[in-house]
CSV table of C-alpha atoms in Angstrom, one decimal:
chain,number,residue,atom,x,y,z
A,1,MET,CA,-32.2,8.1,8.7
A,2,THR,CA,-31.4,5.2,10.9
A,3,PRO,CA,-29.9,1.9,9.6
A,4,GLU,CA,-33.2,0.1,9.9
A,5,PHE,CA,-34.5,2.3,7.0
A,6,TRP,CA,-31.3,2.3,4.9
A,7,THR,CA,-31.3,1.2,1.3
A,8,CYS,CA,-28.7,-1.3,0.0
A,9,GLU,CA,-26.7,1.7,-1.4
A,10,GLN,CA,-26.7,3.5,1.9
A,11,TYR,CA,-25.2,0.5,3.6
A,12,ASP,CA,-22.6,0.2,1.0
A,13,ARG,CA,-21.8,4.0,1.1
A,14,GLU,CA,-21.5,4.1,4.9
A,15,SER,CA,-19.4,1.0,5.1
A,16,GLN,CA,-17.1,2.6,2.4
A,17,ARG,CA,-16.6,5.6,4.7
A,18,LEU,CA,-15.6,3.3,7.6
A,19,TYR,CA,-13.3,1.4,5.3
A,20,GLU,CA,-11.5,4.5,4.2
A,21,GLU,CA,-11.1,5.5,7.8
A,22,GLY,CA,-9.4,2.1,8.4
A,23,ASP,CA,-12.2,0.8,10.7
A,24,TYR,CA,-12.5,-2.5,8.8
A,25,THR,CA,-14.2,-4.3,11.7
A,26,ALA,CA,-17.1,-1.8,11.9
A,27,ALA,CA,-17.3,-1.7,8.1
A,28,LEU,CA,-17.6,-5.5,8.0
A,29,GLU,CA,-20.3,-5.7,10.6
A,30,LEU,CA,-22.3,-3.0,8.8
A,31,LEU,CA,-22.0,-4.9,5.5
A,32,LYS,CA,-23.1,-8.2,7.1
A,33,GLU,CA,-26.1,-6.4,8.5
A,34,GLY,CA,-26.9,-4.9,5.1
A,35,LEU,CA,-26.4,-8.3,3.3
A,36,ALA,CA,-28.8,-10.0,5.8
A,37,LEU,CA,-31.5,-7.4,4.7
A,38,TYR,CA,-30.5,-7.5,1.0
A,39,PRO,CA,-29.1,-11.0,0.2
A,40,ALA,CA,-29.5,-10.5,-3.5
A,41,SER,CA,-27.1,-7.5,-3.6
A,42,PRO,CA,-23.8,-8.4,-5.4
A,43,GLU,CA,-22.4,-4.9,-4.4
A,44,LEU,CA,-22.6,-5.7,-0.7
A,45,ALA,CA,-21.0,-9.1,-1.2
A,46,VAL,CA,-18.2,-7.5,-3.2
A,47,SER,CA,-17.6,-4.9,-0.5
A,48,ILE,CA,-17.4,-7.6,2.1
A,49,GLY,CA,-14.9,-9.3,-0.1
A,50,TYR,CA,-12.6,-6.3,-0.3
A,51,THR,CA,-13.0,-5.6,3.4
A,52,ARG,CA,-11.9,-9.2,4.1
A,53,LEU,CA,-9.0,-8.7,1.8
A,54,ALA,CA,-8.0,-5.6,3.8
A,55,ARG,CA,-8.1,-7.8,6.9
A,56,GLU,CA,-6.0,-10.4,5.1
A,57,GLU,CA,-8.8,-13.0,5.4
A,58,PHE,CA,-8.2,-14.3,2.0
A,59,ALA,CA,-10.3,-17.5,2.1
A,60,TRP,CA,-13.3,-15.6,3.5
A,61,ALA,CA,-12.8,-12.9,0.8
A,62,ARG,CA,-12.9,-15.7,-1.8
A,63,ARG,CA,-16.2,-16.9,-0.5
A,64,SER,CA,-17.7,-13.4,-0.7
A,65,PHE,CA,-16.5,-12.8,-4.2
A,66,GLN,CA,-17.9,-16.2,-5.2
A,67,ALA,CA,-21.2,-15.2,-3.8
A,68,ALA,CA,-21.2,-12.0,-5.8
A,69,LEU,CA,-20.3,-13.8,-9.0
A,70,GLN,CA,-23.2,-16.3,-8.4
A,71,LEU,CA,-25.5,-13.3,-8.3
A,72,GLU,CA,-23.9,-11.5,-11.2
A,73,PRO,CA,-21.4,-13.7,-13.2
A,74,ASP,CA,-19.8,-10.7,-15.0
A,75,HIS,CA,-19.5,-8.3,-12.1
A,76,GLU,CA,-16.3,-6.6,-12.9
A,77,GLU,CA,-15.3,-5.6,-9.4
A,78,ALA,CA,-16.0,-9.1,-8.1
A,79,LEU,CA,-13.8,-10.5,-10.9
A,80,ALA,CA,-11.0,-8.2,-10.0
A,81,GLY,CA,-11.3,-9.0,-6.3
A,82,MET,CA,-11.3,-12.7,-7.0
A,83,GLY,CA,-8.2,-12.2,-9.1
A,84,GLU,CA,-6.5,-10.6,-6.1
A,85,VAL,CA,-7.5,-13.5,-3.9
A,86,HIS,CA,-5.9,-15.9,-6.4
A,87,LEU,CA,-2.7,-13.9,-6.4
A,88,LYS,CA,-2.6,-13.9,-2.6
A,89,LEU,CA,-3.0,-17.7,-2.6
A,90,GLY,CA,-0.3,-18.2,-5.2
A,91,GLU,CA,-2.7,-19.0,-8.1
A,92,ARG,CA,-1.3,-16.6,-10.6
A,93,GLY,CA,-2.7,-18.3,-13.7
A,94,ARG,CA,-6.3,-18.1,-12.5
A,95,ALA,CA,-5.8,-14.5,-11.5
A,96,PHE,CA,-4.5,-13.5,-14.9
A,97,LEU,CA,-7.5,-15.2,-16.6
A,98,LEU,CA,-9.9,-13.2,-14.5
A,99,PHE,CA,-8.2,-9.9,-15.3
A,100,GLU,CA,-8.3,-10.8,-19.0
A,101,ARG,CA,-12.0,-11.6,-18.5
A,102,VAL,CA,-12.5,-8.0,-17.3
A,103,LEU,CA,-10.9,-6.7,-20.4
A,104,ASP,CA,-12.9,-9.0,-22.6
A,105,LEU,CA,-16.1,-7.6,-21.1
A,106,GLY,CA,-15.1,-4.2,-22.3
A,107,PHE,CA,-14.1,-2.6,-19.0
A,108,GLY,CA,-10.7,-1.4,-20.3
A,109,SER,CA,-12.3,2.0,-20.6
A,110,ASP,CA,-13.1,2.2,-16.9
A,111,PRO,CA,-10.1,4.1,-15.5
A,112,ASP,CA,-10.9,3.3,-11.8
A,113,LEU,CA,-11.1,-0.4,-12.5
A,114,MET,CA,-7.9,-0.4,-14.5
A,115,LEU,CA,-6.1,1.4,-11.6
A,116,CYS,CA,-7.5,-1.1,-9.2
A,117,ILE,CA,-6.2,-4.1,-11.2
A,118,GLY,CA,-2.9,-2.3,-11.8
A,119,ARG,CA,-2.4,-1.8,-8.1
A,120,ILE,CA,-3.2,-5.4,-7.3
A,121,LEU,CA,-0.5,-6.5,-9.8
A,122,PHE,CA,2.0,-3.9,-8.5
A,123,ARG,CA,1.6,-5.0,-4.9
A,124,GLU,CA,2.6,-8.5,-6.1
A,125,ALA,CA,5.7,-7.1,-7.9
A,126,LEU,CA,4.2,-8.0,-11.3
A,127,TYR,CA,5.4,-4.8,-12.8
A,128,GLU,CA,5.1,-5.6,-16.5
A,129,ARG,CA,1.5,-6.7,-16.1
A,130,ALA,CA,0.8,-3.7,-13.9
A,131,GLU,CA,2.2,-1.4,-16.5
A,132,ARG,CA,-0.3,-2.6,-19.1
A,133,PHE,CA,-3.3,-1.8,-16.8
A,134,PHE,CA,-1.9,1.6,-15.8
A,135,ARG,CA,-1.4,2.5,-19.4
A,136,LEU,CA,-5.0,1.5,-20.1
A,137,ALA,CA,-6.1,3.8,-17.2
A,138,THR,CA,-4.1,6.7,-18.7
A,139,ILE,CA,-5.9,6.1,-22.1
A,140,ALA,CA,-9.3,5.9,-20.4
A,141,ASP,CA,-8.7,9.1,-18.5
A,142,ARG,CA,-6.0,11.3,-19.9
A,143,LYS,CA,-6.5,13.8,-17.1
A,144,SER,CA,-5.9,11.3,-14.3
A,145,THR,CA,-3.0,12.3,-12.1
A,146,ASP,CA,-3.2,9.1,-10.2
A,147,ALA,CA,-3.0,7.0,-13.4
A,148,ALA,CA,0.1,8.9,-14.6
A,149,LEU,CA,1.8,8.7,-11.2
A,150,GLU,CA,1.1,4.9,-10.9
A,151,LEU,CA,2.5,4.4,-14.3
A,152,ALA,CA,5.6,6.5,-13.3
A,153,CYS,CA,6.2,4.4,-10.2
A,154,THR,CA,5.8,1.1,-12.2
A,155,LEU,CA,8.3,2.2,-14.9
A,156,TYR,CA,10.7,3.2,-12.2
A,157,ARG,CA,10.4,-0.3,-10.7
A,158,ARG,CA,11.1,-1.7,-14.2
A,159,GLY,CA,14.3,0.3,-14.4
A,160,ASP,CA,13.0,2.9,-16.9
A,161,LEU,CA,14.1,6.1,-15.2
A,162,ASP,CA,13.5,8.3,-18.3
A,163,GLY,CA,10.0,6.9,-18.8
A,164,SER,CA,9.2,7.2,-15.2
A,165,LEU,CA,10.3,10.8,-15.1
A,166,ARG,CA,8.2,11.6,-18.2
A,167,TRP,CA,5.0,10.3,-16.6
A,168,ALA,CA,5.9,11.8,-13.2
A,169,ARG,CA,6.2,15.2,-14.8
A,170,ARG,CA,2.9,14.6,-16.6
A,171,SER,CA,1.1,13.7,-13.3
A,172,MET,CA,2.5,16.9,-11.8
A,173,MET,CA,1.4,18.9,-14.8
A,174,LEU,CA,-2.1,17.5,-14.5
A,175,ASP,CA,-2.3,18.5,-10.8
A,176,PRO,CA,0.4,21.0,-9.8
A,177,ILE,CA,-0.5,20.7,-6.1
A,178,HIS,CA,-0.5,16.9,-6.0
A,179,HIS,CA,2.1,16.5,-3.3
A,180,GLU,CA,2.9,12.9,-3.7
A,181,ALA,CA,3.5,13.5,-7.4
A,182,ARG,CA,5.9,16.3,-6.6
A,183,VAL,CA,7.8,14.3,-4.0
A,184,PHE,CA,8.2,11.4,-6.4
A,185,THR,CA,9.3,13.6,-9.3
A,186,ALA,CA,11.8,15.4,-7.1
A,187,GLY,CA,13.2,12.0,-6.0
A,188,LEU,CA,13.7,11.0,-9.6
A,189,LEU,CA,15.4,14.3,-10.4
A,190,TYR,CA,17.6,14.0,-7.4
A,191,GLU,CA,18.6,10.5,-8.5
A,192,ARG,CA,19.6,11.9,-11.9
A,193,GLY,CA,21.6,14.6,-10.3
A,194,ASP,CA,19.3,17.5,-11.4
A,195,PHE,CA,19.5,19.1,-8.0
A,196,SER,CA,18.3,22.6,-8.9
A,197,GLU,CA,15.1,21.3,-10.6
A,198,ALA,CA,14.6,18.8,-7.8
A,199,LEU,CA,14.7,21.7,-5.3
A,200,GLU,CA,12.2,23.7,-7.4
A,201,VAL,CA,9.8,20.8,-7.5
A,202,LEU,CA,10.1,19.8,-3.9
A,203,GLU,CA,10.0,23.3,-2.5
A,204,ALA,CA,6.4,23.7,-3.7
A,205,VAL,CA,5.3,21.1,-1.2
A,206,PRO,CA,4.3,22.7,2.1
A,207,VAL,CA,6.5,21.4,4.9
A,208,GLU,CA,3.5,20.0,6.8
A,209,ASN,CA,2.8,17.8,3.8
A,210,LEU,CA,6.2,16.1,3.8
A,211,TRP,CA,5.4,12.7,5.4
A,212,ASP,CA,8.5,10.9,4.3
A,213,PRO,CA,11.7,11.7,6.4
A,214,VAL,CA,13.8,11.1,3.3
A,215,ALA,CA,12.0,14.0,1.4
A,216,ALA,CA,12.4,16.3,4.4
A,217,TRP,CA,16.1,15.5,4.6
A,218,ARG,CA,16.5,16.0,0.9
A,219,MET,CA,15.0,19.5,1.2
A,220,VAL,CA,17.7,20.3,3.8
A,221,GLU,CA,20.4,18.9,1.6
A,222,LEU,CA,19.2,20.6,-1.5
A,223,LEU,CA,18.9,24.0,0.2
A,224,ARG,CA,22.5,23.7,1.4
A,225,ARG,CA,23.8,22.2,-1.9
A,226,VAL,CA,22.0,24.5,-4.4
A,227,ARG,CA,21.6,27.7,-2.4
A,228,GLY,CA,24.6,27.3,-0.1
A,229,LEU,CA,22.5,27.9,3.1
A,230,ASP,CA,24.0,27.2,6.5
A,231,ALA,CA,22.4,24.4,8.6
A,232,GLU,CA,21.1,27.0,11.0
A,233,ALA,CA,19.4,29.2,8.3
A,234,THR,CA,15.9,30.3,8.9
A,235,THR,CA,14.7,28.6,5.7
A,236,ILE,CA,16.1,25.3,6.7
A,237,ARG,CA,14.8,25.3,10.3
A,238,PRO,CA,11.2,24.2,9.5
A,239,TYR,CA,12.5,21.2,7.6
A,240,MET,CA,14.8,20.2,10.4
A,241,GLU,CA,11.9,20.4,12.8
A,242,ARG,CA,9.8,18.3,10.5
A,243,LEU,CA,12.6,15.8,10.2
A,244,ASP,CA,12.8,15.6,14.0
A,245,LEU,CA,9.1,15.0,14.2
A,246,LEU,CA,9.1,12.3,11.6
A,247,THR,CA,12.0,10.4,13.1
A,248,ALA,CA,11.1,10.9,16.8
A,249,GLU,CA,11.4,7.8,18.9
A,250,PRO,CA,8.1,6.4,20.1
A,251,THR,CA,6.9,7.4,23.6
A,252,ALA,CA,6.7,4.9,26.4
A,253,GLU,CA,3.0,4.5,25.8
A,254,GLU,CA,3.5,3.9,22.1
A,255,ARG,CA,6.2,1.3,22.9
A,256,ILE,CA,3.8,-0.5,25.3
A,257,LEU,CA,1.0,-0.5,22.7
A,258,ALA,CA,3.4,-1.9,20.1
A,259,GLU,CA,4.5,-4.6,22.4
A,260,ILE,CA,0.9,-5.6,23.2
A,261,GLU,CA,0.1,-5.7,19.5
A,262,MET,CA,3.2,-7.8,18.8
A,263,ARG,CA,2.2,-10.3,21.5
A,264,GLY,CA,-1.2,-10.5,20.0
A,265,ALA,CA,0.3,-11.2,16.6
A,266,GLU,CA,2.5,-13.9,18.1
A,267,THR,CA,-0.3,-15.7,19.8
A,268,GLY,CA,-2.7,-15.3,16.9
A,269,GLN,CA,-5.2,-13.3,19.0
A,270,GLY,CA,-7.5,-11.1,16.9
A,271,SER,CA,-7.1,-13.2,13.8
A,272,ASP,CA,-9.6,-15.6,12.2
A,273,ARG,CA,-7.4,-18.7,12.0
A,274,GLY,CA,-10.4,-20.8,10.9
A,275,GLN,CA,-11.0,-19.0,7.7
A,276,LEU,CA,-8.9,-21.4,5.6
A,277,ASP,CA,-10.9,-24.4,6.9
A,278,LEU,CA,-13.6,-23.4,4.5
A,279,PHE,CA,-11.7,-25.0,1.7
A,280,GLY,CA,-10.1,-27.9,3.6
A,281,TRP,CA,-6.6,-26.3,3.4
A,282,ILE,CA,-4.4,-25.0,6.2
A,283,PRO,CA,-1.0,-23.5,5.2
A,284,PRO,CA,1.9,-25.7,6.2
A,285,PRO,CA,4.3,-24.5,8.9
A,286,THR,CA,6.9,-22.2,7.5
A,287,GLY,CA,9.8,-24.0,9.2
A,288,ASP,CA,11.7,-20.8,9.5
A,289,GLY,CA,11.8,-20.9,13.3
A,290,GLU,CA,11.8,-18.1,15.8
A,291,HIS,CA,13.9,-14.9,15.1
A,292,ARG,CA,14.8,-11.7,16.9
A,293,VAL,CA,15.1,-8.4,15.1
A,294,ARG,CA,16.2,-5.1,16.5
A,295,VAL,CA,15.4,-1.8,14.7
A,296,PRO,CA,17.4,1.4,15.0
A,297,ASP,CA,15.0,3.0,17.6
A,298,GLY,CA,15.7,0.1,20.0
A,299,ARG,CA,12.5,-1.9,19.5
A,300,VAL,CA,12.8,-5.6,19.4
A,301,PHE,CA,10.5,-8.0,17.4
A,302,GLU,CA,10.4,-11.7,17.9
A,303,GLY,CA,8.6,-14.5,16.0
A,304,ASP,CA,8.7,-16.0,12.5
A,305,TRP,CA,9.5,-13.7,9.6
A,306,ALA,CA,5.8,-12.9,8.8
A,307,THR,CA,5.0,-12.2,12.5
A,308,ILE,CA,8.0,-9.8,12.7
A,309,VAL,CA,7.0,-7.9,9.6
A,310,ARG,CA,3.4,-7.7,10.8
A,311,ALA,CA,4.5,-6.2,14.2
A,312,MET,CA,6.8,-3.7,12.4
A,313,ARG,CA,3.8,-2.7,10.2
A,314,ASP,CA,1.5,-2.3,13.3
A,315,GLY,CA,4.0,0.0,14.9
A,316,SER,CA,4.6,2.1,11.8
A,317,ALA,CA,3.0,5.4,10.8
A,318,ASN,CA,0.6,3.5,8.6
A,319,PRO,CA,-0.6,0.5,10.6
A,320,THR,CA,-3.7,-0.1,8.4
A,321,ALA,CA,-1.6,-0.9,5.3
A,322,THR,CA,-1.5,-4.5,4.1
A,323,LEU,CA,1.8,-6.3,4.7
A,324,ASP,CA,2.6,-6.0,1.0
A,325,GLU,CA,2.0,-2.3,1.0
A,326,PHE,CA,4.1,-1.8,4.1
A,327,MET,CA,7.1,-3.8,2.7
A,328,ARG,CA,6.8,-2.1,-0.7
A,329,GLU,CA,6.8,1.4,0.8
A,330,GLU,CA,9.6,0.6,3.2
A,331,ALA,CA,11.6,-0.9,0.3
A,332,ARG,CA,11.1,2.3,-1.6
A,333,ARG,CA,12.1,4.4,1.4
A,334,LEU,CA,15.3,2.4,1.9
A,335,HIS,CA,16.1,2.7,-1.8
A,336,ASP,CA,15.7,6.5,-1.6
A,337,LEU,CA,17.9,6.6,1.5
A,338,THR,CA,20.7,4.1,0.6
A,339,GLY,CA,20.4,3.5,-3.1
A,340,GLY,CA,20.1,-0.2,-2.4
A,341,MET,CA,17.3,-2.4,-3.7
A,342,ILE,CA,15.6,-5.0,-1.4
A,343,SER,CA,12.9,-7.5,-2.2
A,344,TRP,CA,9.5,-7.3,-0.7
A,345,GLU,CA,8.0,-10.4,-2.3
A,346,ASN,CA,8.1,-12.3,1.1
A,347,ALA,CA,8.8,-11.5,4.7
A,348,ARG,CA,12.0,-13.4,4.9
A,349,SER,CA,13.8,-11.7,2.0
A,350,PHE,CA,12.4,-8.3,3.1
A,351,ILE,CA,14.0,-8.6,6.6
A,352,THR,CA,17.3,-10.3,5.6
A,353,GLU,CA,17.9,-7.7,2.8
A,354,SER,CA,17.0,-4.8,5.1
A,355,ALA,CA,19.6,-6.1,7.5
A,356,ARG,CA,22.1,-6.2,4.6
A,357,LEU,CA,21.5,-2.5,4.1
A,358,GLY,CA,21.9,-1.8,7.8
A,359,ALA,CA,18.2,-0.8,8.3
A,360,LEU,CA,17.9,-3.4,11.1
A,361,ARG,CA,19.8,-6.1,12.9
A,362,ILE,CA,18.9,-9.8,13.1
A,363,GLU,CA,20.0,-11.0,16.5
A,364,ARG,CA,18.7,-14.5,16.1
């Protein structure tokens, strides 16, 4: 069936597929087309809002969620999305009220929605509030591996290693082949010094599913520590090859593309700078000046702190992540690697604290 005969639900479903593939531009265009045909659909307006959020177009996202709430004032996903917009714009009180409204409407029994709100709060480092929603998700669906794992990660961020390990083990029990749960559980066991159990847990993850170089390196270390294998042992070789692949320097073509993307970020090309004009507010200059940062593979990034982090994200293995997601995951990786904690609440502290740990060098 061609788009001209699509229902509202088909537009939403196809745009979701594009969204999950990271093609936010195509998803947004399809949603706009669908909304033009079905202007009374709050679902399409909500989907546009979340796509705008993924593109970091917060003011446009707010307008879309407002439109959805005008059509359906108690639309739970619109309330959650509007809450995220408020958090992004520093309006925490308004965000918390919206999340409470979702609970007042009785949606605490919706595990997917509780996970959604929990993740929104986690990305903003609001771990105590995130924990509440993840616990509600585990109650709403006691067989949810994702809910158990998200709660484990949150408890770890709050410094509760024992609680984190308990829920990580539960997530692994619920789905023994959930690779992310195994990698996280093994990391906790490694941190506690339970090396034999950490090896047992991590060894069940196929080498091709190890996407974190720290996890690959830990497998090498654990095989040598626990089993006394030589570095050239046949069992170790696949993990060394995987580690080489994950830490390989970018090719000349990849460097050129990263440089082009960085220049685009510096000049503002490709971004909708006019989005905040909708509300008569333009963010003031940061005043932090121009900086120059060099990362271990030799790449150099220049601009203000936010521009540098954006360029680092664009050149990473997950360029479709939001800046908060990128900084959070990098902070977690550096903690696993060095044991040091860094803040990811803003670009400046993320970069300066990464430099303190030796993960990069600030040249200006």
